[in-house]
XYZ file of C-alpha atoms in Angstrom:
159
model
C 64.042 114.506 100.514
C 62.819 111.780 102.838
C 64.779 110.079 105.605
C 65.468 107.000 103.486
C 67.218 109.092 100.842
C 69.130 111.045 103.490
C 70.281 107.838 105.211
C 71.233 106.341 101.854
C 73.348 109.368 100.921
C 75.088 109.227 104.309
C 75.909 105.542 103.816
C 77.294 106.298 100.337
C 79.456 109.091 101.784
C 80.811 106.789 104.511
C 81.521 104.152 101.849
C 83.397 106.707 99.727
C 85.558 107.717 102.696
C 86.201 104.062 103.581
C 87.171 103.198 99.995
C 89.531 106.127 99.501
C 91.227 106.041 102.885
C 91.197 102.242 103.056
C 93.199 102.336 99.824
C 95.495 104.977 101.348
C 96.087 102.843 104.473
C 96.846 99.758 102.349
C 99.305 101.716 100.187
C 101.062 103.182 103.251
C 101.141 99.841 105.058
C 102.253 97.649 102.168
C 104.621 100.371 100.999
C 106.291 100.437 104.416
C 106.582 96.639 104.376
C 108.596 96.868 101.143
C 111.470 98.188 103.286
C 111.735 94.813 105.053
C 113.873 91.910 103.852
C 111.034 89.386 104.142
C 108.766 91.441 101.846
C 111.549 91.951 99.289
C 112.105 88.192 99.273
C 108.355 87.521 98.975
C 107.901 89.668 95.855
C 111.040 88.364 94.132
C 109.296 85.478 92.281
C 106.589 87.873 91.095
C 109.063 90.456 89.789
C 111.595 88.077 88.252
C 108.873 86.315 86.220
C 107.257 89.555 85.044
C 107.862 90.727 81.481
C 107.168 94.258 82.735
C 109.481 94.334 85.766
C 112.161 91.641 85.533
C 114.647 94.148 84.077
C 114.709 95.965 87.427
C 116.910 93.312 89.023
C 119.557 94.064 86.378
C 119.688 97.639 87.691
C 119.365 97.159 91.439
C 119.266 94.585 94.194
C 116.146 92.730 95.256
C 115.976 94.868 98.410
C 116.691 98.080 96.499
C 113.885 97.454 94.038
C 111.517 96.523 96.844
C 112.320 99.826 98.575
C 111.744 101.713 95.306
C 108.316 100.089 94.985
C 107.597 100.953 98.632
C 108.467 104.603 98.058
C 106.153 104.703 95.031
C 103.310 103.087 97.004
C 103.704 105.546 99.878
C 103.793 108.543 97.512
C 100.682 107.307 95.682
C 98.914 106.851 99.033
C 99.887 110.366 100.098
C 98.630 111.864 96.832
C 95.313 110.004 97.104
C 94.957 111.107 100.748
C 95.162 114.775 99.688
C 91.810 114.596 97.874
C 90.083 117.315 99.934
C 93.024 119.744 99.641
C 94.378 118.927 96.173
C 91.885 116.871 94.161
C 93.967 116.878 90.961
C 96.968 115.516 92.869
C 94.657 112.842 94.270
C 93.495 112.001 90.741
C 97.132 111.676 89.649
C 97.900 109.413 92.624
C 94.850 107.313 91.793
C 95.970 107.046 88.163
C 99.353 105.832 89.433
C 97.570 103.258 91.575
C 95.618 102.102 88.504
C 98.916 101.460 86.732
C 100.408 99.773 89.787
C 97.450 97.438 90.374
C 97.278 96.618 86.648
C 100.928 95.555 86.775
C 100.279 93.552 89.940
C 97.353 91.770 88.304
C 99.563 90.944 85.313
C 101.520 88.697 87.706
C 98.570 86.296 87.473
C 99.648 85.700 83.873
C 103.407 85.546 84.448
C 103.950 83.870 87.822
C 104.180 80.075 87.412
C 102.645 79.309 90.824
C 99.636 81.636 90.365
C 97.341 78.777 89.333
C 96.658 75.699 91.429
C 98.775 72.815 90.213
C 96.651 70.167 88.533
C 93.728 72.555 88.068
C 95.019 75.587 86.149
C 92.693 78.385 85.115
C 90.253 79.360 86.662
C 91.578 77.953 89.952
C 94.086 80.370 91.480
C 96.532 78.979 93.996
C 96.094 80.232 97.569
C 99.478 81.953 97.290
C 100.166 83.914 95.161
C 97.074 83.487 92.941
C 94.291 84.350 95.387
C 96.554 86.925 97.038
C 96.948 88.675 93.679
C 93.300 88.328 92.647
C 92.181 90.588 95.491
C 93.945 93.439 93.719
C 90.975 93.547 91.335
C 89.008 95.397 94.011
C 91.952 97.728 94.708
C 92.084 98.482 90.977
C 88.348 99.228 90.963
C 88.674 101.574 93.956
C 91.606 103.353 92.299
C 89.538 103.832 89.117
C 86.632 105.248 91.149
C 88.983 107.475 93.165
C 90.667 108.826 90.018
C 87.327 109.721 88.447
C 85.838 111.240 91.577
C 88.933 113.334 92.340
C 89.253 114.426 88.712
C 85.645 115.655 88.704
C 86.236 117.435 92.032
C 89.296 119.183 90.576
C 87.242 120.508 87.655
C 84.121 121.388 89.639
C 85.089 122.461 93.163
C 82.246 122.901 95.651
C 80.653 126.339 95.640
C 81.135 128.368 98.812
Protein backbone atom coordinates (compact mmCIF):
# COMPACT_ATOMS: atom_id res chain seq x y z
CA UNK A 1 0.00 0.00 0.00
CA UNK A 2 1.47 3.36 -0.94
CA UNK A 3 1.58 6.50 1.19
CA UNK A 4 -1.38 8.06 -0.61
CA UNK A 5 -3.62 5.13 0.31
CA UNK A 6 -2.33 5.12 3.89
CA UNK A 7 -2.94 8.87 4.26
CA UNK A 8 -6.39 8.49 2.71
CA UNK A 9 -7.35 5.72 5.15
CA UNK A 10 -6.14 7.84 8.07
CA UNK A 11 -8.25 10.78 6.91
CA UNK A 12 -11.29 8.49 6.58
CA UNK A 13 -10.71 7.18 10.12
CA UNK A 14 -10.45 10.72 11.52
CA UNK A 15 -13.65 11.63 9.65
CA UNK A 16 -15.44 8.60 11.13
CA UNK A 17 -14.40 9.59 14.65
CA UNK A 18 -15.43 13.21 14.04
CA UNK A 19 -18.84 12.17 12.66
CA UNK A 20 -19.68 9.75 15.45
CA UNK A 21 -18.42 11.82 18.37
CA UNK A 22 -19.58 15.10 16.83
CA UNK A 23 -23.06 13.57 16.82
CA UNK A 24 -22.55 12.44 20.43
CA UNK A 25 -21.48 15.96 21.51
CA UNK A 26 -24.48 17.53 19.76
CA UNK A 27 -26.88 15.06 21.40
CA UNK A 28 -25.37 15.66 24.86
CA UNK A 29 -25.29 19.43 24.40
CA UNK A 30 -28.75 19.90 22.91
CA UNK A 31 -30.14 17.29 25.29
CA UNK A 32 -28.79 19.24 28.27
CA UNK A 33 -30.29 22.45 26.88
CA UNK A 34 -33.74 20.82 26.92
CA UNK A 35 -33.62 21.20 30.73
CA UNK A 36 -33.70 25.00 30.37
CA UNK A 37 -36.87 27.08 30.20
CA UNK A 38 -35.73 29.00 27.11
CA UNK A 39 -35.20 25.77 25.12
CA UNK A 40 -38.56 24.35 26.20
CA UNK A 41 -40.20 27.58 25.04
CA UNK A 42 -38.27 27.51 21.75
CA UNK A 43 -39.42 24.01 20.78
CA UNK A 44 -43.05 24.60 21.79
CA UNK A 45 -44.22 25.83 18.33
CA UNK A 46 -42.52 22.85 16.69
CA UNK A 47 -44.11 20.31 19.03
CA UNK A 48 -47.59 21.82 19.21
CA UNK A 49 -47.88 21.89 15.40
CA UNK A 50 -46.58 18.34 14.95
CA UNK A 51 -49.04 15.56 14.16
CA UNK A 52 -46.53 13.16 15.73
CA UNK A 53 -45.86 14.98 19.01
CA UNK A 54 -48.63 17.47 19.81
CA UNK A 55 -50.37 14.91 22.06
CA UNK A 56 -47.46 15.15 24.51
CA UNK A 57 -48.64 18.50 25.85
CA UNK A 58 -51.90 16.81 26.90
CA UNK A 59 -49.86 14.51 29.14
CA UNK A 60 -47.21 16.84 30.53
CA UNK A 61 -46.10 20.44 30.72
CA UNK A 62 -44.01 22.16 28.07
CA UNK A 63 -40.99 22.00 30.39
CA UNK A 64 -41.68 18.38 31.35
CA UNK A 65 -41.83 17.26 27.74
CA UNK A 66 -38.69 19.22 26.91
CA UNK A 67 -36.88 17.45 29.76
CA UNK A 68 -38.15 14.07 28.52
CA UNK A 69 -36.75 14.84 25.06
CA UNK A 70 -33.47 15.93 26.65
CA UNK A 71 -33.18 12.67 28.57
CA UNK A 72 -33.79 10.71 25.37
CA UNK A 73 -31.17 12.74 23.48
CA UNK A 74 -28.58 12.23 26.22
CA UNK A 75 -29.26 8.48 26.39
CA UNK A 76 -28.99 8.16 22.60
CA UNK A 77 -25.69 10.08 22.70
CA UNK A 78 -24.38 7.81 25.44
CA UNK A 79 -25.34 4.67 23.52
CA UNK A 80 -23.69 5.96 20.33
CA UNK A 81 -20.55 6.90 22.30
CA UNK A 82 -20.17 3.29 23.49
CA UNK A 83 -19.38 2.06 19.96
CA UNK A 84 -15.93 0.63 20.79
CA UNK A 85 -17.17 -1.19 23.92
CA UNK A 86 -20.72 -2.15 22.91
CA UNK A 87 -21.24 -1.80 19.16
CA UNK A 88 -24.78 -3.22 19.18
CA UNK A 89 -25.81 -0.69 21.84
CA UNK A 90 -24.29 2.00 19.64
CA UNK A 91 -26.29 0.71 16.67
CA UNK A 92 -29.46 0.87 18.77
CA UNK A 93 -28.64 4.43 19.87
CA UNK A 94 -28.00 5.38 16.25
CA UNK A 95 -31.33 3.84 15.21
CA UNK A 96 -33.00 5.95 17.91
CA UNK A 97 -31.25 9.02 16.51
CA UNK A 98 -32.55 8.13 13.03
CA UNK A 99 -36.09 8.16 14.41
CA UNK A 100 -35.48 11.37 16.34
CA UNK A 101 -33.99 13.27 13.38
CA UNK A 102 -36.75 11.98 11.08
CA UNK A 103 -39.33 13.40 13.49
CA UNK A 104 -37.40 16.67 13.70
CA UNK A 105 -37.29 16.94 9.91
CA UNK A 106 -41.05 16.34 9.79
CA UNK A 107 -41.39 19.74 11.51
CA UNK A 108 -40.50 21.26 8.13
CA UNK A 109 -43.89 20.01 6.94
CA UNK A 110 -45.92 20.91 10.03
CA UNK A 111 -44.49 24.17 11.39
CA UNK A 112 -46.20 27.17 9.77
CA UNK A 113 -43.12 29.41 9.95
CA UNK A 114 -40.74 26.83 8.40
CA UNK A 115 -40.98 28.40 4.94
CA UNK A 116 -40.13 32.01 4.15
CA UNK A 117 -43.30 34.07 3.96
CA UNK A 118 -44.02 35.14 0.40
CA UNK A 119 -41.68 32.52 -1.06
CA UNK A 120 -42.81 29.13 0.27
CA UNK A 121 -41.11 25.93 -0.84
CA UNK A 122 -38.16 25.61 -1.54
CA UNK A 123 -37.18 28.70 0.49
CA UNK A 124 -36.88 27.78 4.17
CA UNK A 125 -37.15 30.58 6.69
CA UNK A 126 -33.96 31.35 8.63
CA UNK A 127 -35.71 30.19 11.81
CA UNK A 128 -36.96 27.51 12.11
CA UNK A 129 -36.70 26.31 8.48
CA UNK A 130 -32.94 26.51 7.92
CA UNK A 131 -32.35 25.50 11.54
CA UNK A 132 -34.34 22.31 10.93
CA UNK A 133 -32.87 21.60 7.49
CA UNK A 134 -29.42 21.05 8.98
CA UNK A 135 -30.80 17.94 10.66
CA UNK A 136 -30.54 16.22 7.27
CA UNK A 137 -26.81 15.83 7.86
CA UNK A 138 -27.40 14.60 11.43
CA UNK A 139 -29.82 12.02 10.02
CA UNK A 140 -27.21 10.92 7.47
CA UNK A 141 -24.54 10.56 10.17
CA UNK A 142 -26.94 8.56 12.35
CA UNK A 143 -27.69 6.23 9.41
CA UNK A 144 -23.95 5.73 8.78
CA UNK A 145 -23.28 5.21 12.50
CA UNK A 146 -26.08 2.64 12.82
CA UNK A 147 -24.75 0.64 9.88
CA UNK A 148 -21.12 0.81 10.90
CA UNK A 149 -21.84 -0.15 14.52
CA UNK A 150 -24.19 -2.93 13.45
CA UNK A 151 -21.50 -4.44 11.21
CA UNK A 152 -18.95 -4.11 14.04
CA UNK A 153 -21.31 -5.95 16.40
CA UNK A 154 -21.60 -8.86 13.96
CA UNK A 155 -17.94 -8.96 12.92
CA UNK A 156 -15.73 -7.88 15.83
CA UNK A 157 -12.05 -7.31 15.06
CA UNK A 158 -9.89 -10.41 15.29
CA UNK A 159 -7.29 -10.39 18.06
